[in-house]
Amino acid sequence: MSTKRNALGRGLSALLENANTDITSNQLEGEGKGKVVGAVANIEISCIETNPFQPRTHFEEDALNELAGSIKEHGIIQPITVRKLGYDKYQLISGERRFRASQLAGLTSVPAYIRIANDQAMLEMALVENIQRENLDAIEVAISYKRLIDECSLTQEQLSQKVSKQRSTITNYLRLLKLPVEIQLAIRTGDIT
C-alpha cells in the first residue's frame, strides 16, 4: 500500500501547490504585453498605487466632487485599468479621475481591468488614453511626448506612429517646451491658446 496521499479531498490548493499563478506585469513580454488578464475584478483601493507616468498633472476639485457624487449614485460605469505588480499590489494605468473620485465617495474597492504591461507599455497606454480625450493642456501633451521619447528611446517618427499623430505635430508640441516658463504657464492656464 502506498503512503503517498492523493490530492483528492484536500482542496484546490493541493492540486495547485506547485503552480505559479501570480502573474505580474514583469513576467510577461512580447505577445502577452498589453493584454487584459481576465474579466473585470473588484480590487481594494488600498492595494492600488497611482500611475507615476500619468500625463495629467492637474485634477479639478469640483469635477472630482461631481464625479464622486455620480459614483455614489450610479457606481463606476467604466472600470479603471491597472497592472499587477505583485501579490495584492496594483498600479493604475488609466482611470485616475475615477480612482480619486471613488476614494472621495468612500468606496473601499473599484472594478478594474488587469493588464499586462511593462513601464514603457504603461506610459504609452496612459499617454494615448489621455491624449485621445483632448482635454490635456498643450504643455502636458508636450511633456508626455518628451517622456516617451526619452524613456522609451523613440524617435519622433516612431512616436508619431505609436500615437497616430503626424511627426510635424509631435515636433510642434516639443517646441513648446523651449518657450520661457512664463509663456508655458500661460498656455497651461489657458491664457494663451
GROMACS .gro file of C-alpha atoms in nm:
model
  193
    1MET     CA    1   0.000   0.000   0.000
    2SER     CA    2   0.126   0.345  -0.092
    3THR     CA    3   0.186   0.604   0.178
    4LYS     CA    4   0.158   0.894  -0.070
    5ARG     CA    5  -0.173   1.067  -0.016
    6ASN     CA    6  -0.388   1.152  -0.316
    7ALA     CA    7  -0.468   1.523  -0.366
    8LEU     CA    8  -0.837   1.441  -0.396
    9GLY     CA    9  -1.029   1.578  -0.097
   10ARG     CA   10  -0.753   1.814   0.018
   11GLY     CA   11  -0.882   2.124  -0.158
   12LEU     CA   12  -0.785   2.313  -0.468
   13SER     CA   13  -0.460   2.439  -0.317
   14ALA     CA   14  -0.329   2.081  -0.301
   15LEU     CA   15  -0.377   2.044  -0.675
   16LEU     CA   16  -0.211   2.376  -0.748
   17GLU     CA   17   0.063   2.376  -0.486
   18ASN     CA   18   0.341   2.384  -0.745
   19ALA     CA   19   0.166   2.615  -0.992
   20ASN     CA   20   0.287   2.970  -1.039
   21THR     CA   21  -0.047   3.151  -1.068
   22ASP     CA   22   0.056   3.500  -0.961
   23ILE     CA   23   0.123   3.669  -1.294
   24THR     CA   24   0.281   4.012  -1.268
   25SER     CA   25   0.349   4.260  -1.544
   26ASN     CA   26   0.722   4.200  -1.515
   27GLN     CA   27   0.693   3.829  -1.601
   28LEU     CA   28   0.544   3.858  -1.948
   29GLU     CA   29   0.692   4.020  -2.254
   30GLY     CA   30   0.618   4.008  -2.624
   31GLU     CA   31   0.278   3.868  -2.715
   32GLY     CA   32   0.125   3.895  -2.369
   33LYS     CA   33   0.219   4.260  -2.319
   34GLY     CA   34  -0.082   4.492  -2.310
   35LYS     CA   35  -0.340   4.214  -2.293
   36VAL     CA   36  -0.619   4.201  -2.038
   37VAL     CA   37  -0.557   3.915  -1.795
   38GLY     CA   38  -0.921   3.834  -1.725
   39ALA     CA   39  -1.264   3.977  -1.674
   40VAL     CA   40  -1.329   4.280  -1.457
   41ALA     CA   41  -1.209   4.229  -1.099
   42ASN     CA   42  -1.302   4.419  -0.782
   43ILE     CA   43  -0.978   4.545  -0.629
   44GLU     CA   44  -0.932   4.705  -0.289
   45ILE     CA   45  -0.845   5.073  -0.328
   46SER     CA   46  -0.572   5.036  -0.066
   47CYS     CA   47  -0.394   4.787  -0.297
   48ILE     CA   48  -0.370   5.034  -0.588
   49GLU     CA   49  -0.096   5.292  -0.631
   50THR     CA   50  -0.122   5.581  -0.874
   51ASN     CA   51   0.049   5.591  -1.211
   52PRO     CA   52   0.393   5.759  -1.195
   53PHE     CA   53   0.364   5.812  -1.572
   54GLN     CA   54   0.029   5.996  -1.551
   55PRO     CA   55   0.043   6.276  -1.807
   56ARG     CA   56  -0.234   6.472  -1.634
   57THR     CA   57  -0.088   6.685  -1.357
   58HIS     CA   58  -0.398   6.882  -1.253
   59PHE     CA   59  -0.733   6.745  -1.139
   60GLU     CA   60  -1.022   6.991  -1.096
   61GLU     CA   61  -1.156   6.954  -0.741
   62ASP     CA   62  -1.513   7.050  -0.835
   63ALA     CA   63  -1.518   6.800  -1.121
   64LEU     CA   64  -1.384   6.525  -0.891
   65ASN     CA   65  -1.655   6.601  -0.634
   66GLU     CA   66  -1.922   6.586  -0.905
   67LEU     CA   67  -1.785   6.254  -1.027
   68ALA     CA   68  -1.777   6.124  -0.667
   69GLY     CA   69  -2.146   6.214  -0.634
   70SER     CA   70  -2.224   6.031  -0.957
   71ILE     CA   71  -2.029   5.727  -0.838
   72LYS     CA   72  -2.223   5.725  -0.509
   73GLU     CA   73  -2.549   5.737  -0.705
   74HIS     CA   74  -2.474   5.508  -1.001
   75GLY     CA   75  -2.149   5.327  -0.920
   76ILE     CA   76  -1.848   5.312  -1.150
   77ILE     CA   77  -1.976   5.258  -1.503
   78GLN     CA   78  -1.636   5.221  -1.676
   79PRO     CA   79  -1.377   5.015  -1.483
   80ILE     CA   80  -1.029   5.156  -1.425
   81THR     CA   81  -0.728   4.979  -1.578
   82VAL     CA   82  -0.438   4.854  -1.364
   83ARG     CA   83  -0.133   4.635  -1.392
   84LYS     CA   84  -0.036   4.379  -1.131
   85LEU     CA   85   0.290   4.447  -0.950
   86GLY     CA   86   0.280   4.162  -0.701
   87TYR     CA   87   0.051   3.986  -0.459
   88ASP     CA   88  -0.237   4.227  -0.380
   89LYS     CA   89  -0.039   4.516  -0.531
   90TYR     CA   90  -0.153   4.702  -0.842
   91GLN     CA   91  -0.059   5.017  -1.028
   92LEU     CA   92  -0.306   5.240  -1.207
   93ILE     CA   93  -0.270   5.263  -1.586
   94SER     CA   94  -0.579   5.467  -1.667
   95GLY     CA   95  -0.882   5.600  -1.484
   96GLU     CA   96  -0.715   5.817  -1.222
   97ARG     CA   97  -1.012   6.059  -1.209
   98ARG     CA   98  -1.246   5.764  -1.141
   99PHE     CA   99  -0.999   5.627  -0.887
  100ARG     CA  100  -0.970   5.958  -0.699
  101ALA     CA  101  -1.347   6.017  -0.712
  102SER     CA  102  -1.404   5.665  -0.576
  103GLN     CA  103  -1.183   5.750  -0.280
  104LEU     CA  104  -1.382   6.071  -0.224
  105ALA     CA  105  -1.706   5.869  -0.246
  106GLY     CA  106  -1.581   5.642   0.032
  107LEU     CA  107  -1.557   5.323  -0.175
  108THR     CA  108  -1.324   5.052  -0.050
  109SER     CA  109  -1.293   4.868  -0.382
  110VAL     CA  110  -1.325   4.951  -0.751
  111PRO     CA  111  -1.389   4.746  -1.066
  112ALA     CA  112  -1.074   4.714  -1.276
  113TYR     CA  113  -0.932   4.554  -1.584
  114ILE     CA  114  -0.594   4.397  -1.510
  115ARG     CA  115  -0.350   4.436  -1.799
  116ILE     CA  116  -0.004   4.301  -1.855
  117ALA     CA  117   0.225   4.599  -1.914
  118ASN     CA  118   0.587   4.695  -1.855
  119ASP     CA  119   0.681   5.058  -1.782
  120GLN     CA  120   0.707   5.152  -2.150
  121ALA     CA  121   0.370   4.999  -2.240
  122MET     CA  122   0.213   5.162  -1.933
  123LEU     CA  123   0.349   5.505  -2.027
  124GLU     CA  124   0.223   5.461  -2.383
  125MET     CA  125  -0.125   5.349  -2.271
  126ALA     CA  126  -0.160   5.636  -2.022
  127LEU     CA  127  -0.044   5.892  -2.277
  128VAL     CA  128  -0.257   5.765  -2.563
  129GLU     CA  129  -0.566   5.728  -2.342
  130ASN     CA  130  -0.534   6.085  -2.217
  131ILE     CA  131  -0.438   6.246  -2.548
  132GLN     CA  132  -0.738   6.093  -2.722
  133ARG     CA  133  -0.960   6.276  -2.472
  134GLU     CA  134  -0.824   6.610  -2.595
  135ASN     CA  135  -0.854   6.778  -2.257
  136LEU     CA  136  -0.487   6.778  -2.164
  137ASP     CA  137  -0.329   7.117  -2.200
  138ALA     CA  138  -0.064   7.154  -2.471
  139ILE     CA  139   0.224   7.160  -2.222
  140GLU     CA  140   0.108   6.833  -2.059
  141VAL     CA  141   0.096   6.676  -2.405
  142ALA     CA  142   0.444   6.810  -2.487
  143ILE     CA  143   0.588   6.680  -2.159
  144SER     CA  144   0.429   6.340  -2.222
  145TYR     CA  145   0.575   6.323  -2.573
  146LYS     CA  146   0.918   6.420  -2.438
  147ARG     CA  147   0.895   6.148  -2.171
  148LEU     CA  148   0.801   5.886  -2.429
  149ILE     CA  149   1.094   5.988  -2.650
  150ASP     CA  150   1.343   5.996  -2.360
  151GLU     CA  151   1.227   5.699  -2.153
  152CYS     CA  152   1.139   5.468  -2.441
  153SER     CA  153   1.427   5.572  -2.669
  154LEU     CA  154   1.193   5.661  -2.954
  155THR     CA  155   1.250   5.889  -3.248
  156GLN     CA  156   0.987   6.149  -3.330
  157GLU     CA  157   0.887   5.935  -3.629
  158GLN     CA  158   0.841   5.623  -3.411
  159LEU     CA  159   0.641   5.825  -3.159
  160SER     CA  160   0.419   5.968  -3.431
  161GLN     CA  161   0.332   5.613  -3.538
  162LYS     CA  162   0.261   5.499  -3.181
  163VAL     CA  163   0.023   5.786  -3.104
  164SER     CA  164  -0.119   5.820  -3.457
  165LYS     CA  165  -0.014   6.183  -3.496
  166GLN     CA  166   0.189   6.343  -3.774
  167ARG     CA  167   0.559   6.388  -3.700
  168SER     CA  168   0.522   6.764  -3.754
  169THR     CA  169   0.257   6.771  -3.479
  170ILE     CA  170   0.499   6.598  -3.239
  171THR     CA  171   0.774   6.846  -3.335
  172ASN     CA  172   0.548   7.146  -3.276
  173TYR     CA  173   0.445   7.020  -2.932
  174LEU     CA  174   0.808   6.961  -2.835
  175ARG     CA  175   0.895   7.318  -2.939
  176LEU     CA  176   0.657   7.443  -2.670
  177LEU     CA  177   0.898   7.311  -2.406
  178LYS     CA  178   1.163   7.555  -2.531
  179LEU     CA  179   0.941   7.856  -2.455
  180PRO     CA  180   1.005   8.067  -2.143
  181VAL     CA  181   0.841   7.929  -1.829
  182GLU     CA  182   0.603   8.228  -1.805
  183ILE     CA  183   0.462   8.153  -2.152
  184GLN     CA  184   0.435   7.780  -2.074
  185LEU     CA  185   0.238   7.869  -1.761
  186ALA     CA  186   0.006   8.094  -1.964
  187ILE     CA  187  -0.056   7.805  -2.204
  188ARG     CA  188  -0.133   7.572  -1.912
  189THR     CA  189  -0.381   7.812  -1.756
  190GLY     CA  190  -0.549   7.882  -2.090
  191ASP     CA  191  -0.443   8.247  -2.109
  192ILE     CA  192  -0.269   8.158  -2.436
  193THR     CA  193  -0.424   7.904  -2.671
   0.00000   0.00000   0.00000
